[in-house]
């Protein structure tokens, strides 16, 4: 039996894609709960999600835009399940590939799995300097974490829930990626990478990350790798605990807002 999967969806002004994305997520029987966090959108993103009646959806909303990291922290306060994945709302990463990321955890080989855009999966060819920036940030992060990733900045990351809830996350914006990488490395987690497809978009289609976020990532890499080490709150188990036949009891099954 597969572990129960919790999905955190941070979203900001994604009304064009969010409906299709949620439908694809909900196709998976192993998805126990989807925590959708609207991060102060000024378009109809939240209204589109309110049109869904699936009991697995939990909706939260920020009054103002606070950033991806802040939205993930909000989602983490509500998500249930044995395993948690971060799912962007823009369809650059496909929910159909959840089993690819989940497999190393199911096999008892991994605590954290990154979906890498640079391990041979099909991907849309986009901006050269974005690729250079991703390579540099990953290399710089690897130098300080002493782990050998190919894609630190990937937006497709899966965690055993006990690991992600162990970490004191602080970044509000895209600093989440280097922060969580530094902290799972410090915890000694078993980290796997798997190849994924990537359907990147350009700025005309709504891409939001800019060179300023790249510059901020350098600061976050230094900050979270060289700061005093976080003391673990509890021992990390070595396997996902599967609970056949157990009725799930999320704290917030109802669709709520606020």
Short mmCIF file of C-alpha atoms in Angstrom, two decimals:
data_model
loop_
_atom_site.label_atom_id
_atom_site.label_comp_id
_atom_site.label_asym_id
_atom_site.label_seq_id
_atom_site.Cartn_x
_atom_site.Cartn_y
_atom_site.Cartn_z
CA UNK A 1 0.00 0.00 0.00
CA UNK A 2 1.32 3.45 -0.90
CA UNK A 3 1.88 6.06 1.80
CA UNK A 4 -0.59 8.90 2.04
CA UNK A 5 0.58 11.97 0.15
CA UNK A 6 0.03 15.58 1.19
CA UNK A 7 0.41 18.25 -1.48
CA UNK A 8 1.21 21.90 -0.71
CA UNK A 9 0.35 24.28 -3.55
CA UNK A 10 1.63 27.87 -3.15
CA UNK A 11 0.06 30.10 -5.80
CA UNK A 12 0.18 33.73 -6.86
CA UNK A 13 -1.77 35.00 -9.88
CA UNK A 14 -2.10 31.65 -11.65
CA UNK A 15 -5.75 31.67 -12.75
CA UNK A 16 -4.84 30.48 -16.27
CA UNK A 17 -3.34 27.17 -15.12
CA UNK A 18 -4.46 26.47 -11.57
CA UNK A 19 -7.68 24.65 -12.46
CA UNK A 20 -5.94 22.18 -14.78
CA UNK A 21 -3.18 21.64 -12.25
CA UNK A 22 -5.56 20.82 -9.38
CA UNK A 23 -7.54 18.38 -11.54
CA UNK A 24 -4.31 16.51 -12.37
CA UNK A 25 -3.26 16.38 -8.71
CA UNK A 26 -6.61 14.99 -7.60
CA UNK A 27 -6.38 12.11 -10.09
CA UNK A 28 -3.92 10.37 -7.75
CA UNK A 29 -5.59 7.99 -5.29
CA UNK A 30 -2.63 8.27 -2.92
CA UNK A 31 -3.22 12.02 -2.46
CA UNK A 32 -4.77 12.40 0.98
CA UNK A 33 -4.92 16.17 1.10
CA UNK A 34 -4.14 19.21 -1.04
CA UNK A 35 -3.42 22.38 0.90
CA UNK A 36 -3.83 25.27 -1.52
CA UNK A 37 -2.37 28.58 -0.32
CA UNK A 38 -3.32 31.63 -2.34
CA UNK A 39 -0.52 34.11 -1.70
CA UNK A 40 -2.45 37.37 -2.08
CA UNK A 41 -3.41 36.94 -5.74
CA UNK A 42 -4.97 39.94 -7.47
CA UNK A 43 -6.58 37.85 -10.23
CA UNK A 44 -9.19 35.04 -10.01
CA UNK A 45 -6.82 32.31 -8.77
CA UNK A 46 -8.67 31.83 -5.48
CA UNK A 47 -12.10 31.98 -7.10
CA UNK A 48 -11.13 29.22 -9.55
CA UNK A 49 -10.10 26.93 -6.69
CA UNK A 50 -13.26 27.69 -4.73
CA UNK A 51 -15.15 26.08 -7.63
CA UNK A 52 -13.79 22.65 -6.66
CA UNK A 53 -15.78 20.58 -4.18
CA UNK A 54 -13.33 17.74 -3.53
CA UNK A 55 -13.18 16.99 0.22
CA UNK A 56 -9.39 16.60 0.02
CA UNK A 57 -8.94 20.31 -0.65
CA UNK A 58 -8.00 22.69 2.16
CA UNK A 59 -7.90 26.35 1.12
CA UNK A 60 -5.98 29.11 2.82
CA UNK A 61 -5.41 32.67 1.71
CA UNK A 62 -2.87 35.41 2.51
CA UNK A 63 -4.29 38.92 2.53
CA UNK A 64 -1.12 40.25 0.87
CA UNK A 65 1.61 38.63 -1.22
CA UNK A 66 4.23 37.24 1.18
CA UNK A 67 6.22 34.93 -1.09
CA UNK A 68 6.53 31.22 -1.92
CA UNK A 69 8.38 30.34 1.26
CA UNK A 70 5.75 31.98 3.45
CA UNK A 71 2.99 30.16 1.56
CA UNK A 72 4.76 26.84 2.08
CA UNK A 73 5.03 27.49 5.82
CA UNK A 74 1.31 28.20 5.93
CA UNK A 75 0.59 24.99 4.03
CA UNK A 76 2.85 22.98 6.30
CA UNK A 77 0.71 23.98 9.29
CA UNK A 78 -2.26 22.14 7.75
CA UNK A 79 -0.89 19.36 5.59
CA UNK A 80 -1.31 15.72 6.62
CA UNK A 81 0.07 12.50 5.19
CA UNK A 82 3.25 10.45 5.41
CA UNK A 83 4.94 12.25 2.50
CA UNK A 84 4.70 15.89 1.39
CA UNK A 85 5.38 17.36 -2.04
CA UNK A 86 5.56 21.00 -3.10
CA UNK A 87 3.56 21.53 -6.30
CA UNK A 88 3.78 24.82 -8.19
CA UNK A 89 0.52 26.00 -9.75
CA UNK A 90 1.92 26.90 -13.17
CA UNK A 91 2.13 23.42 -14.78
CA UNK A 92 5.90 23.60 -15.29
CA UNK A 93 6.08 20.42 -13.19
CA UNK A 94 3.69 17.54 -13.92
CA UNK A 95 1.67 15.85 -11.15
CA UNK A 96 1.73 12.73 -13.33
CA UNK A 97 5.31 12.20 -12.16
CA UNK A 98 4.53 11.85 -8.45
CA UNK A 99 5.24 8.08 -8.63
CA UNK A 100 8.73 8.81 -10.02
CA UNK A 101 9.60 10.93 -6.98
CA UNK A 102 7.81 8.65 -4.54
CA UNK A 103 9.58 5.44 -5.57
CA UNK A 104 12.91 6.01 -3.71
CA UNK A 105 10.93 6.76 -0.53
CA UNK A 106 8.77 3.67 -0.99
CA UNK A 107 11.92 1.59 -1.40
CA UNK A 108 13.24 2.89 1.91
CA UNK A 109 16.19 4.51 0.15
CA UNK A 110 15.42 8.22 0.55
CA UNK A 111 14.12 10.78 3.01
CA UNK A 112 14.01 13.58 0.43
CA UNK A 113 13.70 13.40 -3.37
CA UNK A 114 14.43 16.19 -5.84
CA UNK A 115 13.07 16.09 -9.37
CA UNK A 116 15.98 17.25 -11.54
CA UNK A 117 15.43 19.08 -14.81
CA UNK A 118 18.98 18.27 -15.88
CA UNK A 119 19.16 14.47 -15.69
CA UNK A 120 17.83 13.76 -19.15
CA UNK A 121 14.07 14.23 -18.92
CA UNK A 122 12.24 16.05 -21.74
CA UNK A 123 12.08 19.79 -21.25
CA UNK A 124 11.20 22.90 -23.16
CA UNK A 125 14.27 24.76 -24.41
CA UNK A 126 14.29 28.23 -22.85
CA UNK A 127 16.65 31.01 -21.81
CA UNK A 128 20.40 30.34 -21.84
CA UNK A 129 21.23 32.66 -18.93
CA UNK A 130 18.61 31.01 -16.74
CA UNK A 131 20.41 27.70 -17.27
CA UNK A 132 23.75 29.31 -16.43
CA UNK A 133 22.25 30.85 -13.30
CA UNK A 134 20.77 27.53 -12.19
CA UNK A 135 24.09 25.78 -12.75
CA UNK A 136 26.02 28.40 -10.76
CA UNK A 137 23.59 28.41 -7.83
CA UNK A 138 23.58 24.62 -7.66
CA UNK A 139 27.38 24.50 -7.81
CA UNK A 140 27.74 27.14 -5.09
CA UNK A 141 25.20 25.34 -2.89
CA UNK A 142 26.99 22.02 -3.42
CA UNK A 143 30.30 23.56 -2.36
CA UNK A 144 28.84 24.52 1.01
CA UNK A 145 26.56 21.52 1.62
CA UNK A 146 29.08 18.97 0.30
CA UNK A 147 26.34 17.14 -1.60
CA UNK A 148 26.33 16.59 -5.35
CA UNK A 149 23.02 17.86 -6.73
CA UNK A 150 22.36 18.71 -10.35
CA UNK A 151 19.33 20.94 -9.68
CA UNK A 152 19.13 22.62 -6.28
CA UNK A 153 16.61 25.18 -7.58
CA UNK A 154 14.06 22.64 -8.79
CA UNK A 155 10.51 23.41 -7.74
CA UNK A 156 9.66 19.70 -7.52
CA UNK A 157 10.73 18.47 -4.08
CA UNK A 158 9.24 15.59 -2.08
CA UNK A 159 9.87 14.95 1.63
CA UNK A 160 8.89 12.47 4.26
CA UNK A 161 6.57 14.60 6.37
CA UNK A 162 8.58 14.03 9.54
CA UNK A 163 11.65 15.52 7.84
CA UNK A 164 9.98 18.66 6.49
CA UNK A 165 8.22 19.35 9.79
CA UNK A 166 11.55 18.93 11.57
CA UNK A 167 12.94 22.01 9.83
CA UNK A 168 12.48 25.57 11.05
CA UNK A 169 11.81 27.26 7.70
CA UNK A 170 12.36 31.01 7.59
CA UNK A 171 12.60 32.26 3.97
CA UNK A 172 9.60 34.12 2.60
CA UNK A 173 10.30 34.09 -1.14
CA UNK A 174 12.27 31.80 -3.44
CA UNK A 175 14.95 31.46 -0.76
CA UNK A 176 13.02 28.36 0.27
CA UNK A 177 14.98 26.26 -2.26
CA UNK A 178 18.54 26.93 -0.97
CA UNK A 179 17.31 27.06 2.64
CA UNK A 180 15.64 23.66 2.64
CA UNK A 181 18.58 22.16 0.76
CA UNK A 182 21.06 23.42 3.35
CA UNK A 183 18.91 22.18 6.21
CA UNK A 184 18.19 18.67 4.90
CA UNK A 185 21.94 18.33 4.23
CA UNK A 186 22.70 19.34 7.81
CA UNK A 187 20.19 16.83 9.14
CA UNK A 188 22.00 14.08 7.25
CA UNK A 189 18.93 13.13 5.23
CA UNK A 190 19.21 10.59 2.45
CA UNK A 191 18.64 12.75 -0.62
CA UNK A 192 17.89 11.32 -4.06
CA UNK A 193 17.50 12.97 -7.46
CA UNK A 194 15.32 11.57 -10.23
CA UNK A 195 14.92 12.82 -13.82
CA UNK A 196 11.68 14.67 -14.55
CA UNK A 197 10.13 16.44 -17.49
CA UNK A 198 9.98 20.22 -17.38
CA UNK A 199 7.56 22.42 -19.27
CA UNK A 200 9.11 25.80 -18.56
CA UNK A 201 7.43 29.05 -19.45
CA UNK A 202 8.80 32.45 -20.39
CA UNK A 203 8.00 35.87 -18.96
CA UNK A 204 5.25 36.44 -21.52
CA UNK A 205 3.49 33.38 -20.09
CA UNK A 206 3.79 34.63 -16.51
CA UNK A 207 7.18 33.46 -15.21
CA UNK A 208 7.96 35.44 -12.03
CA UNK A 209 11.51 34.66 -10.96
CA UNK A 210 14.08 37.34 -11.92
CA UNK A 211 17.78 38.07 -11.57
CA UNK A 212 17.01 39.66 -8.19
CA UNK A 213 15.85 36.29 -6.91
CA UNK A 214 19.09 34.76 -8.19
CA UNK A 215 21.11 37.35 -6.31
CA UNK A 216 19.02 36.71 -3.19
CA UNK A 217 19.65 32.96 -3.56
CA UNK A 218 23.40 33.56 -3.17
CA UNK A 219 22.71 35.33 0.13
CA UNK A 220 20.45 32.49 1.30
CA UNK A 221 23.01 29.83 0.36
CA UNK A 222 25.63 31.57 2.49
CA UNK A 223 23.23 32.35 5.31
CA UNK A 224 21.76 28.89 5.81
CA UNK A 225 24.96 26.94 5.28
CA UNK A 226 27.16 29.05 7.54
CA UNK A 227 24.68 29.90 10.30
CA UNK A 228 24.69 27.92 13.58
CA UNK A 229 23.37 24.44 13.09
CA UNK A 230 19.73 23.75 13.88
CA UNK A 231 19.26 21.21 16.64
CA UNK A 232 16.89 18.41 15.54
CA UNK A 233 13.70 18.25 17.57
CA UNK A 234 13.33 14.49 17.23
CA UNK A 235 14.91 11.44 15.68
CA UNK A 236 14.19 10.98 11.98
CA UNK A 237 12.85 7.47 11.30
CA UNK A 238 14.38 5.49 8.46
CA UNK A 239 11.23 4.45 6.67
CA UNK A 240 7.76 5.77 5.91
CA UNK A 241 5.30 4.21 8.33
CA UNK A 242 2.51 2.71 6.25
CA UNK A 243 -0.85 2.33 7.88
CA UNK A 244 -3.06 -0.07 5.87
CA UNK A 245 -6.73 0.38 6.50
CA UNK A 246 -6.29 3.37 8.75
CA UNK A 247 -8.93 6.06 8.31
CA UNK A 248 -7.30 9.40 7.65
CA UNK A 249 -8.34 12.26 9.91
CA UNK A 250 -6.96 15.56 8.60
CA UNK A 251 -7.46 18.52 10.86
CA UNK A 252 -9.17 20.46 8.17
CA UNK A 253 -11.08 18.33 5.65
CA UNK A 254 -13.52 21.11 4.91
CA UNK A 255 -12.76 23.71 2.30
CA UNK A 256 -12.02 26.83 4.29
CA UNK A 257 -10.67 30.28 3.69
CA UNK A 258 -9.21 32.88 5.96
#
